[in-house]
C-alpha positions in Angstrom: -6.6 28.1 -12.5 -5.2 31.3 -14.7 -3.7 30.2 -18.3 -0.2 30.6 -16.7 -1.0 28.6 -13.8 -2.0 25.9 -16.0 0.8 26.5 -18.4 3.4 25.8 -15.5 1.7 22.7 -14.5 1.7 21.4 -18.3 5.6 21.6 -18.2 6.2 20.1 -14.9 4.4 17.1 -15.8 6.4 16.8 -19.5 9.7 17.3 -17.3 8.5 14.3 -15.3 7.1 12.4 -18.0 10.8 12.8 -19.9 12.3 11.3 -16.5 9.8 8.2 -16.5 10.3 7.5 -20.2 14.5 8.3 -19.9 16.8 5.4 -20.7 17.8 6.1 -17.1 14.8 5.2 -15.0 14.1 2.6 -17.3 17.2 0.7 -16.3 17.1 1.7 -12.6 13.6 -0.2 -12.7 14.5 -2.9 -15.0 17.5 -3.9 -12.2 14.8 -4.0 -9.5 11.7 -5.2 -11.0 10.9 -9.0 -10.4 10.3 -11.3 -13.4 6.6 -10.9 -13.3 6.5 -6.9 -13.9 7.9 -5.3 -17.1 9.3 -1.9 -17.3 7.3 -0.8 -20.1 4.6 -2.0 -17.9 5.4 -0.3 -14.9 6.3 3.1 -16.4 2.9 2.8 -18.2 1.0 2.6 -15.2 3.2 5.2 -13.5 2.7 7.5 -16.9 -1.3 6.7 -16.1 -0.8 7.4 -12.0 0.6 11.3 -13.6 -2.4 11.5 -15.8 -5.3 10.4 -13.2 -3.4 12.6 -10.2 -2.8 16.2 -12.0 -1.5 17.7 -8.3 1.2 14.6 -8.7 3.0 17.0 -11.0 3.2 19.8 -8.5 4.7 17.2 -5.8 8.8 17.4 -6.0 10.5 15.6 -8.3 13.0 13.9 -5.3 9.8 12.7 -3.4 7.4 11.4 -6.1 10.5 9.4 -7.6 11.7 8.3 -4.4 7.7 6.5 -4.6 8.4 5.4 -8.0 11.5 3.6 -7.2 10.6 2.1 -3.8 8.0 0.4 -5.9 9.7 -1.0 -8.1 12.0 -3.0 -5.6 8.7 -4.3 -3.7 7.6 -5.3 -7.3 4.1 -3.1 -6.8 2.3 -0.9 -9.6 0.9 2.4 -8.3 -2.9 1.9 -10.0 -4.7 2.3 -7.1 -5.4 -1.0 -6.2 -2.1 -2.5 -5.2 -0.8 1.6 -4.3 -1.4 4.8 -4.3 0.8 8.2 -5.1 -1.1 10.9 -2.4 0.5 14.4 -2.8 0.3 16.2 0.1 1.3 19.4 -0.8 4.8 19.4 -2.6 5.8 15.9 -1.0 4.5 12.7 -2.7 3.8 10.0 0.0 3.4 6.4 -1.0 0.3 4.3 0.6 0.5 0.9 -0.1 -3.0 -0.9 0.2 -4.2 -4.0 1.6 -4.4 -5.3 -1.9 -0.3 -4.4 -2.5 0.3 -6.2 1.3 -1.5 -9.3 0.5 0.3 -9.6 -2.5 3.8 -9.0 -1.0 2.9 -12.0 1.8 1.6 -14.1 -0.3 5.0 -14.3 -2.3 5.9 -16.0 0.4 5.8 -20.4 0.4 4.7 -20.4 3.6 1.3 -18.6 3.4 -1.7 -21.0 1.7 -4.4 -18.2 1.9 -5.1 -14.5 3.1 -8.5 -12.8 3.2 -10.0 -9.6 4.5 -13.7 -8.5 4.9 -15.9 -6.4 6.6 -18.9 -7.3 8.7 -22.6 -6.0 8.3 -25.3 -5.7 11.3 -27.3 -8.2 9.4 -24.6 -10.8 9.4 -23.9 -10.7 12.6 -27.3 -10.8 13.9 -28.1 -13.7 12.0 -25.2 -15.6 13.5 -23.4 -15.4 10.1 -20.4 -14.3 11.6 -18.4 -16.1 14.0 -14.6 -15.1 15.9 -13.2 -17.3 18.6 -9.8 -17.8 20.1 -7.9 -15.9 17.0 -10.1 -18.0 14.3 -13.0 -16.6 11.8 -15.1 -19.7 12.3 -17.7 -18.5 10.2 -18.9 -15.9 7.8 -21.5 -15.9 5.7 -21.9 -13.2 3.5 -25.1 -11.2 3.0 -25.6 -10.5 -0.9 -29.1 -8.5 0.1 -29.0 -4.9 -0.9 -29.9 -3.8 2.5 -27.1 -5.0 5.2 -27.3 -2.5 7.5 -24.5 -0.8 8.9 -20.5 -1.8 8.6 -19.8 -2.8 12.3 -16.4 -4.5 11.7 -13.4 -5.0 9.6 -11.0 -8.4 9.7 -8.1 -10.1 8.2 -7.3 -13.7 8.0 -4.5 -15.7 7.4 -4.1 -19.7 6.8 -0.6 -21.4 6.2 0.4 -24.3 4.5 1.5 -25.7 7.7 -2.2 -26.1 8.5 -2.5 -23.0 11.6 -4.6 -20.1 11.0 -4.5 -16.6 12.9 -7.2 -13.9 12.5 -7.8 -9.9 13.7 -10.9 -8.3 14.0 -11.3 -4.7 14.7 -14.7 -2.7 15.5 -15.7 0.3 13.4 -14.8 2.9 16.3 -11.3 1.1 16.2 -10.6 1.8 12.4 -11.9 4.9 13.2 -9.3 5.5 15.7 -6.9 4.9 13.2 -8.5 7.0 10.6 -8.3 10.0 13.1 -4.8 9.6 13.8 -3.4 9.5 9.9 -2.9 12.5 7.8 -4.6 10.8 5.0 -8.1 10.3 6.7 -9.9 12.9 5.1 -8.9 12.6 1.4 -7.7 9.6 -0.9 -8.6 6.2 0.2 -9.9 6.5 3.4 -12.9 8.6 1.7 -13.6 7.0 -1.8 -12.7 3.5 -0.6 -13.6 3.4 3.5 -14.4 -0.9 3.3 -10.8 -1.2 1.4 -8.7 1.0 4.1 -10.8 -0.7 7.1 -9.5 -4.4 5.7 -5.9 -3.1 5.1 -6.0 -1.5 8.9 -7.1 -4.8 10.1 -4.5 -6.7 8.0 -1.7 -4.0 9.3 -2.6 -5.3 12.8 -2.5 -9.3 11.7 0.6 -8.5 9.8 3.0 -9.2 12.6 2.3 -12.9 12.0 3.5 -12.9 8.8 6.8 -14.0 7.7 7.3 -10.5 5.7 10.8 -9.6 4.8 12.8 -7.2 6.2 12.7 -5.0 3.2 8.8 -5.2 3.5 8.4 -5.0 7.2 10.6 -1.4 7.0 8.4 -0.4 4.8 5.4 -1.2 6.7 6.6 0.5 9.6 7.7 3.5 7.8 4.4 4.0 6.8 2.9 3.6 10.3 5.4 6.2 11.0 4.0 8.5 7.3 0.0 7.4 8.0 0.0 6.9 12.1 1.8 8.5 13.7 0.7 7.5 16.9 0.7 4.2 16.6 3.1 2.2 18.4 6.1 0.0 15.9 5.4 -3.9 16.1 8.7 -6.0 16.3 8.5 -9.2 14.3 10.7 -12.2 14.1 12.9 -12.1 11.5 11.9 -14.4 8.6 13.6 -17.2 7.5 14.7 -15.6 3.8 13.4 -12.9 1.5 10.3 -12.3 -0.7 12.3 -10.6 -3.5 15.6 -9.9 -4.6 17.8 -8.0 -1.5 18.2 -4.3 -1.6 22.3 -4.3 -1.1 22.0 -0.1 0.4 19.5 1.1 2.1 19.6 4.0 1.0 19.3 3.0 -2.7 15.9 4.9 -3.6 18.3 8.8 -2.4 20.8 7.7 -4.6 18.9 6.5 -7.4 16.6 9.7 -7.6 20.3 11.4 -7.5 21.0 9.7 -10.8 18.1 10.4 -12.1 17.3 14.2 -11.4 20.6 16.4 -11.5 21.4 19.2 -8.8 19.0 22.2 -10.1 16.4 19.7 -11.6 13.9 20.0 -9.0 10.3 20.7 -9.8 
């Protein structure tokens, strides 16, 4: 990258560092952050996301704060656990992970427990891992350095009412999911393959799960973002929210309105 090259990037990521640390995005946040997340907190890690992501500040201003402020309603920090900020090209797409998912349901009173895994050959062949009639009945796992191959990927959910559904997906069926998403050859799916397998499987148990509507948009949108040709799951609506209700859906346009004025674009 030439000196100018690098001199243009250096000033598109103060401009946006200014708009993260304005009094202006700090109160837009504050109003939708839940109790447990700060906004110093989440513009730090957001600050942080700019720093560990250089090709963030080449993204547009409109779609990388569109992420920013869609996060802070779900009440999710982008640090690459819970999500992750992917530029693809000039647009910045938001990927939640399985982490951020499991986090979201479990906000709700009604879930008592969620887990995801994957499988190894040697578990399985040693009869450590067990799936009947929607139910992990058993898995042991291997702590042995040499587990053969990853053969499967499931999520499991247990509710306080005492019933317990589970979803288990092969490796060529991740796989088939990989193929089919725009982000399969960079980010996640290639520094973190065990992590995107267990949120694929917990995509598919998701429909069990008493997830807001707020959330359960969002999931689907990103089927829509990540795969595109997967079909859109209708869930029963749940009995009441996870967080605070977004009053216009359209809240994150207007907000990134506010906050970037016409001829402010990156």
């Amino acid at each position: 990258m030439s000196d100018k090259e690098n001199a243009v990037v250096k000033q598109k990521k103060t401009i946006i560092k200014e708009h993260l640390q304005s009094e202006a995005f700090r109160i837009q946040v504050e109003s939708a952050l839940p109790k447990h997340l700060t906004p110093d907190r989440f513009i730090g890690v957001a600050l942080n996301a700019l720093n560990k992501t250089p090709a963030l500040a080449n993204c547009t201003q409109q779609s990388l704060f569109k992420c920013f402020l869609e996060l802070s309603q779900m009440g999710l920090e982008p640090d690459g656990r819970r999500a992750h900020l992917i530029p693809y090209g000039q647009e910045c797409t938001l990927l939640i992970d399985y982490k951020g998912l499991v986090e979201l349901a479990l906000r709700n009173g009604d879930v008592a427990r969620i887990h995801a895994d994957v499988v190894y050959e040697t578990e399985y062949d040693a009869g450590n891992f067990i799936y009947d009639r929607g139910r992990i009945e058993r898995h042991v796992k291997s702590l042995m350095p040499e587990r053969g191959k990853v053969i499967a990927a499931y999520a499991e959910v247990e509710f306080k009412s005492g019933t317990a559904k589970a979803e288990v997906m092969s490796v060529e069926e991740v796989e088939g999911i990989r193929s089919r998403s725009k982000a399969g050859k960079n980010g996640p799916w290639v520094t973190d393959w065990n992590e995107m397998a267990k949120k694929t499987a917990f995509r598919r148990l998701s429909k069990w799960l008493p997830l807001s509507p707020e959330i359960r948009e969002h999931i689907e949108k990103d089927d829509e973002h990540q795969f595109s040709n997967m079909k859109r799951v209708n869930a029963p609506k749940p009995a009441r929210p996870m967080f605070k209700e977004i009053e216009d859906k359209e809240i994150a346009d207007d907000l990134v309105e506010e906050l970037i004025p016409e001829g402010g674009e990156a």
